[in-house]
PDB file of C-alpha atoms in Angstrom:
ATOM      1  CA  MET A   1     -25.011  -0.096 -27.371  1.00  0.00           C
ATOM      2  CA  THR A   2     -26.048   1.796 -24.231  1.00  0.00           C
ATOM      3  CA  ILE A   3     -25.611  -1.345 -22.137  1.00  0.00           C
ATOM      4  CA  PHE A   4     -22.144  -1.871 -23.599  1.00  0.00           C
ATOM      5  CA  LEU A   5     -21.036   1.703 -22.888  1.00  0.00           C
ATOM      6  CA  GLN A   6     -22.512   1.604 -19.374  1.00  0.00           C
ATOM      7  CA  GLN A   7     -20.673  -1.604 -18.551  1.00  0.00           C
ATOM      8  CA  LEU A   8     -17.520  -0.128 -20.065  1.00  0.00           C
ATOM      9  CA  ILE A   9     -17.769   2.789 -17.622  1.00  0.00           C
ATOM     10  CA  ASN A  10     -18.389   0.401 -14.725  1.00  0.00           C
ATOM     11  CA  GLY A  11     -15.512  -1.800 -15.852  1.00  0.00           C
ATOM     12  CA  LEU A  12     -13.006   1.054 -15.936  1.00  0.00           C
ATOM     13  CA  SER A  13     -13.576   1.855 -12.255  1.00  0.00           C
ATOM     14  CA  VAL A  14     -13.467  -1.790 -11.148  1.00  0.00           C
ATOM     15  CA  GLY A  15     -10.501  -2.438 -13.441  1.00  0.00           C
ATOM     16  CA  SER A  16      -8.615   0.464 -11.872  1.00  0.00           C
ATOM     17  CA  ILE A  17      -8.824  -1.323  -8.521  1.00  0.00           C
ATOM     18  CA  PHE A  18      -7.579  -4.572 -10.049  1.00  0.00           C
ATOM     19  CA  ALA A  19      -4.749  -2.660 -11.714  1.00  0.00           C
ATOM     20  CA  LEU A  20      -3.569  -1.116  -8.436  1.00  0.00           C
ATOM     21  CA  ILE A  21      -3.486  -4.542  -6.763  1.00  0.00           C
ATOM     22  CA  ALA A  22      -1.886  -6.167  -9.811  1.00  0.00           C
ATOM     23  CA  LEU A  23       0.958  -3.648  -9.705  1.00  0.00           C
ATOM     24  CA  GLY A  24       2.008  -5.016  -6.319  1.00  0.00           C
ATOM     25  CA  TYR A  25       2.080  -8.555  -7.685  1.00  0.00           C
ATOM     26  CA  THR A  26       4.035  -7.611 -10.760  1.00  0.00           C
ATOM     27  CA  MET A  27       6.625  -5.430  -8.979  1.00  0.00           C
ATOM     28  CA  VAL A  28       7.417  -8.075  -6.373  1.00  0.00           C
ATOM     29  CA  TYR A  29       7.642 -10.776  -9.023  1.00  0.00           C
ATOM     30  CA  GLY A  30       9.857  -8.554 -11.154  1.00  0.00           C
ATOM     31  CA  ILE A  31      12.271  -8.061  -8.250  1.00  0.00           C
ATOM     32  CA  ILE A  32      12.461 -11.451  -6.503  1.00  0.00           C
ATOM     33  CA  LYS A  33      10.337 -13.777  -8.696  1.00  0.00           C
ATOM     34  CA  LEU A  34       7.826 -14.335  -5.866  1.00  0.00           C
ATOM     35  CA  ILE A  35       4.066 -14.559  -6.284  1.00  0.00           C
ATOM     36  CA  ASN A  36       2.974 -12.782  -3.118  1.00  0.00           C
ATOM     37  CA  PHE A  37      -0.458 -14.289  -2.530  1.00  0.00           C
ATOM     38  CA  ALA A  38      -0.750 -12.321   0.705  1.00  0.00           C
ATOM     39  CA  HIS A  39      -0.986  -9.141  -1.346  1.00  0.00           C
ATOM     40  CA  GLY A  40      -4.777  -9.354  -1.645  1.00  0.00           C
ATOM     41  CA  ASP A  41      -4.988  -9.313   2.132  1.00  0.00           C
ATOM     42  CA  ILE A  42      -2.935  -6.129   2.309  1.00  0.00           C
ATOM     43  CA  TYR A  43      -5.749  -4.683   0.204  1.00  0.00           C
ATOM     44  CA  MET A  44      -8.181  -6.005   2.827  1.00  0.00           C
ATOM     45  CA  LEU A  45      -6.087  -4.413   5.580  1.00  0.00           C
ATOM     46  CA  GLY A  46      -6.263  -1.081   3.776  1.00  0.00           C
ATOM     47  CA  ALA A  47     -10.055  -1.327   3.647  1.00  0.00           C
ATOM     48  CA  TYR A  48     -10.213  -1.929   7.410  1.00  0.00           C
ATOM     49  CA  VAL A  49      -7.803   0.919   8.144  1.00  0.00           C
ATOM     50  CA  GLY A  50     -10.107   3.112   6.066  1.00  0.00           C
ATOM     51  CA  PHE A  51     -13.101   1.885   8.047  1.00  0.00           C
ATOM     52  CA  PHE A  52     -11.379   2.675  11.344  1.00  0.00           C
ATOM     53  CA  ALA A  53     -10.163   6.087  10.168  1.00  0.00           C
ATOM     54  CA  SER A  54     -13.578   7.105   8.864  1.00  0.00           C
ATOM     55  CA  THR A  55     -15.636   5.832  11.817  1.00  0.00           C
ATOM     56  CA  SER A  56     -13.360   6.341  14.836  1.00  0.00           C
ATOM     57  CA  LEU A  57     -11.238   9.271  13.669  1.00  0.00           C
ATOM     58  CA  GLY A  58     -13.803  10.942  11.439  1.00  0.00           C
ATOM     59  CA  LEU A  59     -11.313  11.507   8.625  1.00  0.00           C
ATOM     60  CA  GLY A  60     -12.303  12.338   5.064  1.00  0.00           C
ATOM     61  CA  PHE A  61     -11.466  10.353   1.949  1.00  0.00           C
ATOM     62  CA  PHE A  62      -7.967  11.614   1.143  1.00  0.00           C
ATOM     63  CA  PRO A  63      -6.577  11.614   4.728  1.00  0.00           C
ATOM     64  CA  THR A  64      -8.067   8.146   5.173  1.00  0.00           C
ATOM     65  CA  MET A  65      -6.454   6.892   1.996  1.00  0.00           C
ATOM     66  CA  LEU A  66      -3.067   8.334   2.956  1.00  0.00           C
ATOM     67  CA  LEU A  67      -3.258   6.719   6.410  1.00  0.00           C
ATOM     68  CA  ALA A  68      -4.188   3.366   4.857  1.00  0.00           C
ATOM     69  CA  MET A  69      -1.278   3.619   2.412  1.00  0.00           C
ATOM     70  CA  VAL A  70       1.199   4.337   5.210  1.00  0.00           C
ATOM     71  CA  ILE A  71      -0.009   1.502   7.436  1.00  0.00           C
ATOM     72  CA  CYS A  72      -0.093  -0.944   4.529  1.00  0.00           C
ATOM     73  CA  MET A  73       3.441   0.118   3.588  1.00  0.00           C
ATOM     74  CA  VAL A  74       4.625  -0.752   7.087  1.00  0.00           C
ATOM     75  CA  ALA A  75       2.733  -4.045   7.016  1.00  0.00           C
ATOM     76  CA  GLY A  76       4.206  -4.945   3.623  1.00  0.00           C
ATOM     77  CA  VAL A  77       7.759  -4.273   4.771  1.00  0.00           C
ATOM     78  CA  LEU A  78       7.255  -6.261   7.971  1.00  0.00           C
ATOM     79  CA  ILE A  79       5.892  -9.223   6.022  1.00  0.00           C
ATOM     80  CA  GLU A  80       8.868  -9.091   3.678  1.00  0.00           C
ATOM     81  CA  LYS A  81      11.385  -8.878   6.521  1.00  0.00           C
ATOM     82  CA  ILE A  82       9.800 -11.561   8.710  1.00  0.00           C
ATOM     83  CA  ALA A  83       8.309 -14.059   6.267  1.00  0.00           C
ATOM     84  CA  TYR A  84      10.054 -13.718   2.906  1.00  0.00           C
ATOM     85  CA  LYS A  85      13.597 -12.479   3.500  1.00  0.00           C
ATOM     86  CA  PRO A  86      14.720 -15.648   5.369  1.00  0.00           C
ATOM     87  CA  LEU A  87      13.461 -17.722   2.414  1.00  0.00           C
ATOM     88  CA  ARG A  88      14.929 -15.611  -0.355  1.00  0.00           C
ATOM     89  CA  HIS A  89      17.259 -18.393  -1.496  1.00  0.00           C
ATOM     90  CA  ALA A  90      14.850 -21.222  -0.750  1.00  0.00           C
ATOM     91  CA  SER A  91      12.891 -23.114  -3.392  1.00  0.00           C
ATOM     92  CA  ARG A  92       9.975 -21.447  -5.173  1.00  0.00           C
ATOM     93  CA  ILE A  93       7.461 -23.824  -3.635  1.00  0.00           C
ATOM     94  CA  THR A  94       8.648 -22.962  -0.115  1.00  0.00           C
ATOM     95  CA  SER A  95       8.136 -19.250  -0.745  1.00  0.00           C
ATOM     96  CA  LEU A  96       4.743 -19.911  -2.334  1.00  0.00           C
ATOM     97  CA  ILE A  97       3.527 -21.944   0.641  1.00  0.00           C
ATOM     98  CA  THR A  98       4.774 -19.217   2.976  1.00  0.00           C
ATOM     99  CA  ALA A  99       2.860 -16.588   1.009  1.00  0.00           C
ATOM    100  CA  ILE A 100      -0.334 -18.632   1.308  1.00  0.00           C
ATOM    101  CA  GLY A 101       0.310 -19.024   5.034  1.00  0.00           C
ATOM    102  CA  VAL A 102       0.786 -15.275   5.493  1.00  0.00           C
ATOM    103  CA  SER A 103      -2.447 -14.694   3.575  1.00  0.00           C
ATOM    104  CA  LEU A 104      -4.421 -17.019   5.845  1.00  0.00           C
ATOM    105  CA  PHE A 105      -2.810 -15.478   8.939  1.00  0.00           C
ATOM    106  CA  LEU A 106      -3.863 -11.961   7.929  1.00  0.00           C
ATOM    107  CA  GLU A 107      -7.405 -13.049   7.100  1.00  0.00           C
ATOM    108  CA  TYR A 108      -8.074 -14.896  10.328  1.00  0.00           C
ATOM    109  CA  ALA A 109      -6.191 -12.420  12.499  1.00  0.00           C
ATOM    110  CA  MET A 110      -8.486  -9.712  11.153  1.00  0.00           C
ATOM    111  CA  MET A 111     -11.476 -11.988  11.726  1.00  0.00           C
ATOM    112  CA  TYR A 112     -10.358 -12.554  15.334  1.00  0.00           C
ATOM    113  CA  PHE A 113      -9.911  -8.867  16.134  1.00  0.00           C
ATOM    114  CA  MET A 114     -12.730  -7.355  14.049  1.00  0.00           C
ATOM    115  CA  GLY A 115     -15.167 -10.259  13.856  1.00  0.00           C
ATOM    116  CA  PRO A 116     -16.524 -11.986  10.738  1.00  0.00           C
ATOM    117  CA  ASN A 117     -19.405  -9.551  10.235  1.00  0.00           C
ATOM    118  CA  ILE A 118     -19.602  -7.247   7.235  1.00  0.00           C
ATOM    119  CA  ARG A 119     -18.702  -3.632   8.047  1.00  0.00           C
ATOM    120  CA  THR A 120     -19.865  -0.548   6.153  1.00  0.00           C
ATOM    121  CA  TYR A 121     -18.297   2.874   5.740  1.00  0.00           C
ATOM    122  CA  PRO A 122     -20.200   5.897   7.122  1.00  0.00           C
ATOM    123  CA  ALA A 123     -22.812   7.353   4.778  1.00  0.00           C
ATOM    124  CA  ASP A 124     -21.125  10.773   4.922  1.00  0.00           C
ATOM    125  CA  PHE A 125     -17.623   9.451   4.178  1.00  0.00           C
ATOM    126  CA  PHE A 126     -17.889  10.460   0.524  1.00  0.00           C
ATOM    127  CA  PRO A 127     -21.571  10.958  -0.387  1.00  0.00           C
ATOM    128  CA  ARG A 128     -22.547   9.272  -3.633  1.00  0.00           C
ATOM    129  CA  GLU A 129     -23.867  11.367  -6.508  1.00  0.00           C
ATOM    130  CA  VAL A 130     -24.953  10.014  -9.884  1.00  0.00           C
ATOM    131  CA  TYR A 131     -24.741  11.978 -13.117  1.00  0.00           C
ATOM    132  CA  THR A 132     -26.670  11.100 -16.290  1.00  0.00           C
ATOM    133  CA  PHE A 133     -25.342  11.863 -19.746  1.00  0.00           C
ATOM    134  CA  ALA A 134     -26.788  10.532 -23.027  1.00  0.00           C
ATOM    135  CA  GLY A 135     -28.562   7.759 -21.169  1.00  0.00           C
ATOM    136  CA  LEU A 136     -25.397   6.696 -19.328  1.00  0.00           C
ATOM    137  CA  GLN A 137     -24.947   6.899 -15.576  1.00  0.00           C
ATOM    138  CA  ILE A 138     -21.660   7.656 -13.897  1.00  0.00           C
ATOM    139  CA  SER A 139     -21.160   8.306 -10.204  1.00  0.00           C
ATOM    140  CA  ASN A 140     -18.710  10.584  -8.460  1.00  0.00           C
ATOM    141  CA  HIS A 141     -17.303   7.427  -6.829  1.00  0.00           C
ATOM    142  CA  GLN A 142     -16.414   5.985 -10.228  1.00  0.00           C
ATOM    143  CA  ILE A 143     -14.804   9.231 -11.344  1.00  0.00           C
ATOM    144  CA  LEU A 144     -12.822   9.470  -8.104  1.00  0.00           C
ATOM    145  CA  ILE A 145     -11.623   5.869  -8.313  1.00  0.00           C
ATOM    146  CA  PHE A 146     -10.573   6.156 -11.952  1.00  0.00           C
ATOM    147  CA  VAL A 147      -8.806   9.516 -11.617  1.00  0.00           C
ATOM    148  CA  THR A 148      -7.081   8.612  -8.329  1.00  0.00           C
ATOM    149  CA  SER A 149      -5.920   5.278  -9.724  1.00  0.00           C
ATOM    150  CA  ILE A 150      -4.519   6.887 -12.862  1.00  0.00           C
ATOM    151  CA  LEU A 151      -2.654   9.482 -10.787  1.00  0.00           C
ATOM    152  CA  LEU A 152      -1.184   6.756  -8.554  1.00  0.00           C
ATOM    153  CA  MET A 153      -0.100   4.753 -11.596  1.00  0.00           C
ATOM    154  CA  ILE A 154       1.557   7.809 -13.123  1.00  0.00           C
ATOM    155  CA  ALA A 155       3.315   8.497  -9.824  1.00  0.00           C
ATOM    156  CA  LEU A 156       4.537   4.899  -9.769  1.00  0.00           C
ATOM    157  CA  GLN A 157       5.898   5.173 -13.298  1.00  0.00           C
ATOM    158  CA  LEU A 158       7.718   8.395 -12.414  1.00  0.00           C
ATOM    159  CA  ILE A 159       9.248   6.742  -9.335  1.00  0.00           C
ATOM    160  CA  VAL A 160      10.405   3.726 -11.314  1.00  0.00           C
ATOM    161  CA  LYS A 161      11.692   5.642 -14.332  1.00  0.00           C
ATOM    162  CA  LYS A 162      12.968   8.920 -12.912  1.00  0.00           C
ATOM    163  CA  THR A 163      14.262   8.351  -9.390  1.00  0.00           C
ATOM    164  CA  LYS A 164      17.410   6.805  -7.962  1.00  0.00           C
ATOM    165  CA  ILE A 165      15.485   4.120  -6.083  1.00  0.00           C
ATOM    166  CA  GLY A 166      13.558   3.380  -9.277  1.00  0.00           C
ATOM    167  CA  LYS A 167      16.816   2.791 -11.128  1.00  0.00           C
ATOM    168  CA  ALA A 168      17.881   0.521  -8.295  1.00  0.00           C
ATOM    169  CA  MET A 169      14.629  -1.439  -8.639  1.00  0.00           C
ATOM    170  CA  ARG A 170      15.233  -1.950 -12.339  1.00  0.00           C
ATOM    171  CA  ALA A 171      18.832  -2.973 -11.714  1.00  0.00           C
ATOM    172  CA  VAL A 172      17.881  -5.517  -9.044  1.00  0.00           C
ATOM    173  CA  SER A 173      15.154  -6.844 -11.318  1.00  0.00           C
ATOM    174  CA  THR A 174      17.649  -7.404 -14.123  1.00  0.00           C
ATOM    175  CA  ASP A 175      20.497  -8.911 -12.067  1.00  0.00           C
ATOM    176  CA  PRO A 176      20.533  -8.651  -8.248  1.00  0.00           C
ATOM    177  CA  ASP A 177      24.115  -9.918  -7.942  1.00  0.00           C
ATOM    178  CA  ALA A 178      25.465  -7.375 -10.419  1.00  0.00           C
ATOM    179  CA  ALA A 179      23.395  -4.660  -8.736  1.00  0.00           C
ATOM    180  CA  ALA A 180      24.958  -5.534  -5.370  1.00  0.00           C
ATOM    181  CA  LEU A 181      28.438  -5.347  -6.907  1.00  0.00           C
ATOM    182  CA  MET A 182      27.598  -1.864  -8.190  1.00  0.00           C
ATOM    183  CA  GLY A 183      26.858  -0.725  -4.632  1.00  0.00           C
ATOM    184  CA  ILE A 184      23.070  -1.019  -4.642  1.00  0.00           C
ATOM    185  CA  ASN A 185      21.538  -2.122  -1.350  1.00  0.00           C
ATOM    186  CA  VAL A 186      19.463  -5.036  -2.623  1.00  0.00           C
ATOM    187  CA  ASN A 187      17.663  -5.642   0.679  1.00  0.00           C
ATOM    188  CA  ASN A 188      16.503  -2.039   0.972  1.00  0.00           C
ATOM    189  CA  THR A 189      15.420  -2.040  -2.668  1.00  0.00           C
ATOM    190  CA  ILE A 190      13.313  -5.160  -2.170  1.00  0.00           C
ATOM    191  CA  SER A 191      11.755  -3.686   0.974  1.00  0.00           C
ATOM    192  CA  PHE A 192      10.943  -0.476  -0.894  1.00  0.00           C
ATOM    193  CA  THR A 193       9.273  -2.508  -3.627  1.00  0.00           C
ATOM    194  CA  PHE A 194       7.063  -4.249  -1.072  1.00  0.00           C
ATOM    195  CA  ALA A 195       6.271  -0.894   0.525  1.00  0.00           C
ATOM    196  CA  LEU A 196       5.307   0.657  -2.795  1.00  0.00           C
ATOM    197  CA  GLY A 197       3.085  -2.227  -3.854  1.00  0.00           C
ATOM    198  CA  SER A 198       1.446  -2.410  -0.427  1.00  0.00           C
ATOM    199  CA  ALA A 199       0.692   1.317  -0.476  1.00  0.00           C
ATOM    200  CA  LEU A 200      -1.149   0.945  -3.777  1.00  0.00           C
ATOM    201  CA  ALA A 201      -3.103  -2.015  -2.405  1.00  0.00           C
ATOM    202  CA  GLY A 202      -4.045   0.022   0.680  1.00  0.00           C
ATOM    203  CA  ALA A 203      -5.365   2.834  -1.506  1.00  0.00           C
ATOM    204  CA  ALA A 204      -7.362   0.286  -3.522  1.00  0.00           C
ATOM    205  CA  GLY A 205      -8.855  -1.104  -0.295  1.00  0.00           C
ATOM    206  CA  VAL A 206     -10.163   2.288   0.802  1.00  0.00           C
ATOM    207  CA  MET A 207     -11.629   3.017  -2.622  1.00  0.00           C
ATOM    208  CA  ILE A 208     -13.386  -0.336  -2.881  1.00  0.00           C
ATOM    209  CA  GLY A 209     -14.748   0.078   0.655  1.00  0.00           C
ATOM    210  CA  MET A 210     -16.206   3.397  -0.405  1.00  0.00           C
ATOM    211  CA  TYR A 211     -17.492   2.045  -3.729  1.00  0.00           C
ATOM    212  CA  TYR A 212     -19.247  -1.107  -2.513  1.00  0.00           C
ATOM    213  CA  ASN A 213     -19.670   0.054   1.099  1.00  0.00           C
ATOM    214  CA  SER A 214     -19.091  -3.483   2.295  1.00  0.00           C
ATOM    215  CA  ILE A 215     -15.908  -4.999   3.737  1.00  0.00           C
ATOM    216  CA  ASP A 216     -15.112  -8.274   5.495  1.00  0.00           C
ATOM    217  CA  PRO A 217     -11.952 -10.185   6.525  1.00  0.00           C
ATOM    218  CA  LEU A 218     -12.058 -12.477   3.476  1.00  0.00           C
ATOM    219  CA  MET A 219     -12.654  -9.715   0.934  1.00  0.00           C
ATOM    220  CA  GLY A 220      -9.067  -9.819  -0.367  1.00  0.00           C
ATOM    221  CA  MET A 221      -9.137 -13.425  -1.569  1.00  0.00           C
ATOM    222  CA  ILE A 222     -11.059 -13.189  -4.854  1.00  0.00           C
ATOM    223  CA  PRO A 223      -9.901  -9.678  -5.889  1.00  0.00           C
ATOM    224  CA  GLY A 224      -6.348 -10.787  -5.107  1.00  0.00           C
ATOM    225  CA  LEU A 225      -6.667 -13.763  -7.443  1.00  0.00           C
ATOM    226  CA  LYS A 226      -8.234 -11.589 -10.135  1.00  0.00           C
ATOM    227  CA  ALA A 227      -5.439  -9.051  -9.786  1.00  0.00           C
ATOM    228  CA  PHE A 228      -2.912 -11.877 -10.154  1.00  0.00           C
ATOM    229  CA  ILE A 229      -4.729 -12.931 -13.332  1.00  0.00           C
ATOM    230  CA  ALA A 230      -4.567  -9.309 -14.494  1.00  0.00           C
ATOM    231  CA  ALA A 231      -0.803  -9.272 -13.902  1.00  0.00           C
ATOM    232  CA  VAL A 232      -0.391 -12.505 -15.887  1.00  0.00           C
ATOM    233  CA  PHE A 233      -2.728 -11.200 -18.595  1.00  0.00           C
ATOM    234  CA  GLY A 234      -0.608  -8.102 -19.146  1.00  0.00           C
ATOM    235  CA  GLY A 235       2.727  -9.833 -18.548  1.00  0.00           C
ATOM    236  CA  ILE A 236       3.855 -10.689 -15.037  1.00  0.00           C
ATOM    237  CA  GLY A 237       6.742  -8.471 -13.945  1.00  0.00           C
ATOM    238  CA  ILE A 238       5.809  -5.691 -16.386  1.00  0.00           C
ATOM    239  CA  ILE A 239       4.264  -2.552 -14.891  1.00  0.00           C
ATOM    240  CA  PRO A 240       2.346  -1.295 -17.989  1.00  0.00           C
ATOM    241  CA  GLY A 241       1.099  -4.856 -18.431  1.00  0.00           C
ATOM    242  CA  ALA A 242      -0.402  -4.872 -14.935  1.00  0.00           C
ATOM    243  CA  MET A 243      -2.214  -1.612 -15.670  1.00  0.00           C
ATOM    244  CA  LEU A 244      -3.549  -2.923 -18.983  1.00  0.00           C
ATOM    245  CA  GLY A 245      -4.452  -6.294 -17.522  1.00  0.00           C
ATOM    246  CA  GLY A 246      -6.332  -4.794 -14.587  1.00  0.00           C
ATOM    247  CA  GLU A 247      -8.488  -2.585 -16.771  1.00  0.00           C
ATOM    248  CA  ALA A 248      -9.113  -5.440 -19.216  1.00  0.00           C
ATOM    249  CA  ILE A 249     -10.186  -7.858 -16.478  1.00  0.00           C
ATOM    250  CA  GLY A 250     -12.483  -5.242 -14.931  1.00  0.00           C
ATOM    251  CA  ILE A 251     -14.152  -4.499 -18.273  1.00  0.00           C
ATOM    252  CA  LEU A 252     -14.566  -8.169 -19.185  1.00  0.00           C
ATOM    253  CA  GLU A 253     -16.073  -8.942 -15.779  1.00  0.00           C
ATOM    254  CA  THR A 254     -18.625  -6.123 -15.932  1.00  0.00           C
ATOM    255  CA  LEU A 255     -19.514  -6.988 -19.535  1.00  0.00           C
ATOM    256  CA  ALA A 256     -20.186 -10.564 -18.464  1.00  0.00           C
ATOM    257  CA  SER A 257     -22.455  -9.268 -15.688  1.00  0.00           C
ATOM    258  CA  GLY A 258     -24.213  -6.776 -17.971  1.00  0.00           C
ATOM    259  CA  TYR A 259     -25.081  -9.368 -20.574  1.00  0.00           C
ATOM    260  CA  GLY A 260     -26.646 -11.848 -18.177  1.00  0.00           C
ATOM    261  CA  PHE A 261     -23.667 -13.901 -17.022  1.00  0.00           C
ATOM    262  CA  SER A 262     -23.303 -12.439 -13.540  1.00  0.00           C
ATOM    263  CA  MET A 263     -23.460 -15.891 -11.943  1.00  0.00           C
ATOM    264  CA  ILE A 264     -20.367 -17.038 -13.850  1.00  0.00           C
ATOM    265  CA  LYS A 265     -18.435 -13.782 -14.144  1.00  0.00           C
ATOM    266  CA  ASP A 266     -15.622 -15.149 -11.954  1.00  0.00           C
ATOM    267  CA  ALA A 267     -15.419 -18.262 -14.110  1.00  0.00           C
ATOM    268  CA  VAL A 268     -15.021 -16.031 -17.166  1.00  0.00           C
ATOM    269  CA  VAL A 269     -11.968 -14.383 -15.585  1.00  0.00           C
ATOM    270  CA  TYR A 270     -10.368 -17.739 -14.722  1.00  0.00           C
ATOM    271  CA  LEU A 271     -11.102 -19.027 -18.216  1.00  0.00           C
ATOM    272  CA  ILE A 272      -9.211 -16.029 -19.575  1.00  0.00           C
ATOM    273  CA  LEU A 273      -6.197 -17.023 -17.473  1.00  0.00           C
ATOM    274  CA  ILE A 274      -6.272 -20.561 -18.847  1.00  0.00           C
ATOM    275  CA  VAL A 275      -6.494 -19.313 -22.438  1.00  0.00           C
ATOM    276  CA  ILE A 276      -3.639 -16.842 -21.894  1.00  0.00           C
ATOM    277  CA  LEU A 277      -1.383 -19.495 -20.381  1.00  0.00           C
ATOM    278  CA  ILE A 278      -2.056 -21.754 -23.352  1.00  0.00           C
ATOM    279  CA  ILE A 279      -1.750 -19.194 -26.151  1.00  0.00           C
ATOM    280  CA  LYS A 280       0.731 -16.657 -24.784  1.00  0.00           C
ATOM    281  CA  PRO A 281       2.184 -17.527 -21.371  1.00  0.00           C
ATOM    282  CA  SER A 282       4.304 -14.363 -21.331  1.00  0.00           C
ATOM    283  CA  GLY A 283       1.210 -12.113 -21.398  1.00  0.00           C
ATOM    284  CA  LEU A 284       0.151  -9.379 -23.780  1.00  0.00           C
ATOM    285  CA  LEU A 285       3.292  -7.271 -23.326  1.00  0.00           C
ATOM    286  CA  GLY A 286       5.648 -10.131 -22.527  1.00  0.00           C
ATOM    287  CA  LYS A 287       7.608  -9.912 -25.764  1.00  0.00           C
ATOM    288  CA  ASN A 288       7.342  -6.194 -26.319  1.00  0.00           C
ATOM    289  CA  VAL A 289       8.682  -4.819 -23.027  1.00  0.00           C
ATOM    290  CA  LYS A 290      12.155  -5.862 -21.936  1.00  0.00           C
ATOM    291  CA  GLU A 291      12.293  -4.112 -18.608  1.00  0.00           C
ATOM    292  CA  LYS A 292      10.822  -6.182 -15.817  1.00  0.00           C
ATOM    293  CA  VAL A 293      10.179  -3.315 -13.461  1.00  0.00           C
TER     294      VAL A 293
END
């Protein structure tokens, strides 16, 4: 039972990262029906911005995270304007291939400028402390990741549900042509959606860099795929589904590792995707939530 509870704690922190990345996938899909496979590399960009801010600028955790969010927002909007906007009315396969191309460009551009070597955050960036309670261990990093992620998710929900731009996002998600007729600037709304999702991915990149203290130019590939699986698991295009899916994938992955299946933990996640697509392609919340953003 102790092993189960310990892996549950570990899974919640890892799952929070997956959830933040998955939100970017699900928001973009909800707006323009695009699977943005470059999104995992925005997460990688955020990790490198955090590395630069902590080593060269000497910033602490929260200023570093805010800087990473801002830069990733700009990068997300630029990618949307340059790579995706001209293809908005093209076939799905064209947009998908473009997304893969953007992903590879970001990975190898970062490798060219920063080198392929693994980088580590400074030891004093956010010193690790471990607390023991009833035989369970939880670190201040895990608490910080979980609490920060929950606060960001709540902020996202408030933006989507309570603000004017959030209403515009929901309108464009439902019917972009009707939204345009009602005076909504569809292009700006789509750009804002990319900015919002990219900001969350940037925050996730800084937190994972702190947590594992290891970043590299290809680090966004596997977490990006897992976050996509999380979005599908919860219901692609549905924000609460992305949150639920991310936490579920994180918990299942750490449970697989804790019970001796660490070598095939990634395969377990992909198997889950296959089962979901067979049994319930719409995801866990696909039939229960009507709003797509």
